[in-house]
XYZ file of C-alpha atoms in Angstrom:
223
model
C 147.427 85.255 131.639
C 150.515 86.792 134.280
C 153.259 83.417 132.674
C 151.242 83.906 128.970
C 151.871 87.989 129.535
C 155.547 87.336 130.656
C 155.959 85.661 127.507
C 155.214 88.079 124.870
C 157.314 90.291 127.131
C 159.861 87.401 126.943
C 159.675 87.312 123.477
C 159.894 91.090 122.809
C 163.026 91.205 124.425
C 165.057 88.473 122.223
C 163.118 90.280 119.012
C 165.106 93.404 120.166
C 168.303 92.281 121.001
C 168.221 90.292 117.796
C 167.420 93.604 116.340
C 169.863 95.196 118.234
C 173.310 92.884 119.165
C 175.659 95.732 119.867
C 173.107 96.781 122.544
C 175.552 95.288 125.471
C 178.246 97.272 123.903
C 176.476 100.716 126.091
C 175.792 98.433 128.435
C 178.574 96.848 130.242
C 178.151 96.602 134.137
C 174.823 95.324 133.040
C 176.598 92.688 131.256
C 178.336 91.912 134.236
C 175.513 91.321 136.231
C 173.923 89.370 134.088
C 173.978 84.995 135.457
C 173.578 81.646 133.357
C 173.080 78.079 134.972
C 175.594 75.993 133.373
C 175.747 72.330 133.853
C 179.456 72.201 134.931
C 180.839 75.157 137.095
C 177.030 76.759 137.639
C 175.573 80.073 137.907
C 177.944 81.494 135.479
C 178.683 85.655 133.993
C 177.334 85.799 129.892
C 180.688 86.769 129.103
C 181.654 83.444 131.234
C 179.221 81.330 128.881
C 180.015 82.672 126.209
C 183.899 81.653 127.092
C 182.798 78.507 127.623
C 181.061 77.645 124.354
C 184.006 79.150 122.475
C 186.024 76.763 124.487
C 183.234 73.163 123.530
C 183.105 74.371 120.042
C 187.042 74.270 119.796
C 187.044 71.151 121.116
C 184.245 69.631 118.850
C 185.697 71.442 115.988
C 189.283 69.446 116.878
C 187.513 65.942 117.920
C 185.903 66.347 114.445
C 189.590 67.675 112.315
C 191.004 64.562 114.190
C 188.426 62.561 112.366
C 189.295 63.764 109.402
C 193.155 63.287 109.647
C 192.813 60.381 110.547
C 189.747 59.794 107.445
C 193.161 61.213 105.185
C 195.639 58.782 106.717
C 193.217 55.573 107.037
C 192.841 56.291 103.103
C 196.403 57.370 102.175
C 197.652 53.846 103.623
C 195.208 52.358 101.520
C 196.082 53.970 98.632
C 199.470 52.719 98.699
C 198.510 49.661 99.775
C 196.725 49.117 96.564
C 199.116 50.922 94.366
C 201.451 47.885 95.848
C 198.909 45.123 94.797
C 198.559 46.567 91.580
C 202.569 46.264 90.936
C 201.857 42.710 92.451
C 199.758 41.658 90.632
C 201.283 43.221 86.907
C 204.268 41.273 87.635
C 202.786 37.392 88.335
C 204.239 35.393 85.319
C 201.248 32.790 85.503
C 197.327 32.570 86.910
C 198.103 30.742 89.746
C 200.909 33.124 90.328
C 198.187 35.569 90.845
C 195.452 33.983 92.350
C 198.227 33.229 95.121
C 199.797 36.954 95.519
C 196.222 37.995 95.592
C 195.679 36.076 98.429
C 198.912 36.687 99.923
C 198.639 40.314 100.216
C 194.887 40.567 100.969
C 195.336 38.357 104.327
C 199.406 39.983 104.816
C 199.583 43.112 103.085
C 195.308 44.103 104.059
C 195.219 42.346 107.581
C 192.432 40.411 106.804
C 191.945 37.113 108.158
C 190.737 35.446 104.930
C 190.731 35.742 100.720
C 188.729 33.455 98.501
C 188.613 33.066 94.940
C 185.297 32.253 93.449
C 185.993 31.482 89.510
C 183.254 30.483 87.369
C 184.704 27.520 84.587
C 183.732 24.312 84.595
C 186.818 23.246 83.699
C 189.015 25.029 85.674
C 192.179 23.529 87.272
C 194.099 26.582 89.776
C 195.367 26.008 93.024
C 193.296 27.397 96.106
C 190.566 28.362 93.855
C 186.586 27.261 94.474
C 184.944 26.291 91.539
C 181.311 27.276 90.787
C 178.869 29.547 89.458
C 176.682 32.562 89.913
C 173.378 31.146 91.226
C 175.865 29.406 94.282
C 176.981 32.250 94.975
C 174.177 33.664 95.184
C 172.350 31.631 97.194
C 174.706 30.507 99.935
C 174.357 34.649 100.268
C 171.095 35.819 99.872
C 172.383 38.661 97.608
C 171.396 39.139 93.934
C 173.841 41.676 93.720
C 176.092 40.658 91.158
C 176.696 43.831 89.102
C 179.335 46.037 88.749
C 179.870 46.813 92.304
C 181.271 44.617 95.895
C 178.934 44.154 98.435
C 179.250 43.582 102.101
C 177.474 42.078 105.335
C 178.003 40.234 107.891
C 178.354 36.698 107.545
C 175.756 34.273 108.089
C 175.323 29.750 108.295
C 175.072 30.086 104.350
C 177.355 32.596 103.869
C 180.003 30.624 105.965
C 180.114 28.113 102.991
C 182.009 30.717 100.296
C 185.515 30.817 103.282
C 185.149 26.610 103.739
C 183.177 26.301 106.167
C 185.338 28.992 108.652
C 183.760 29.713 111.612
C 185.296 32.431 112.666
C 184.988 34.546 109.979
C 182.247 37.659 110.871
C 181.723 40.318 107.488
C 182.170 40.144 104.342
C 182.733 41.182 101.202
C 182.337 40.046 97.578
C 183.647 41.938 95.052
C 182.587 40.901 90.724
C 185.381 40.166 88.832
C 184.018 41.298 84.722
C 180.403 42.688 83.888
C 178.146 41.837 85.767
C 181.020 39.026 87.969
C 181.512 37.639 84.349
C 184.576 35.156 85.619
C 183.906 34.944 89.336
C 184.717 37.090 92.717
C 186.618 37.850 95.089
C 185.018 36.694 98.997
C 187.434 38.977 100.978
C 186.246 37.914 105.240
C 187.115 39.410 108.972
C 187.192 37.804 112.000
C 185.614 41.824 112.855
C 182.027 42.204 112.341
C 181.886 45.444 111.863
C 184.990 45.704 108.956
C 183.394 45.148 105.567
C 179.070 46.793 106.875
C 176.032 47.660 104.069
C 177.622 51.062 104.229
C 180.921 50.544 103.499
C 182.600 52.702 100.488
C 183.580 50.584 97.654
C 185.875 52.548 95.887
C 188.587 50.720 96.710
C 187.407 47.721 96.959
C 186.091 48.060 92.975
C 189.892 48.580 92.069
C 190.854 45.409 93.018
C 189.148 44.245 91.632
C 189.872 45.405 88.721
C 193.588 45.007 88.876
C 192.817 41.724 89.376
C 189.862 40.916 86.700
C 192.490 43.206 83.701
C 195.850 41.320 84.922
C 193.727 37.742 84.686
C 192.465 38.681 80.964
C 195.901 38.571 79.176
C 195.260 34.218 80.541
C 192.925 32.867 79.023
C 190.902 33.890 76.267
C 187.558 33.065 77.998
C 187.961 36.252 79.887
């Protein structure tokens, strides 16, 4: 009974203070006498508690701001790299140079560990290119995607075959070339298992695919 009564009284106090937020303006002495427990500083006054809460909120806001700034910097760097890539691919003088330029830029410019290009062309003769079909890629990756969007994931025993069996590759991104991957795919690989995750944003990956596909169109009517 006593416990229940105390709860009712406490609730009424809470309701009153919510309706009268300026209450302690009229009772400064009472405000200074109030004490609250703090897990670091022990018993503190209400004013001290409010100051500590403000400091804690400020620190959390600083951390969030730092993360946002880092993300903005990362995106800015990616945009610059994508711009450099576009300039490089547009300036390629042959389809072979186009292939070689993309692979070199992905590894040296973007810091990736593998860049494999698969083209779906029975008569293909380009160097540093694997030839196959869409069904082969689907079986190796267990990805039934092949729409217009890149996909990312962890490398499995079958997926690693896309990278010629390179065992150190832990995560990958597949970028379709053309609508429904009609021309082929770009396979990017990393030894970092957390680089290409399933929930990774694919804006820049899609941009790379669009630039490459547009650059390839000038070399063959089959595209």
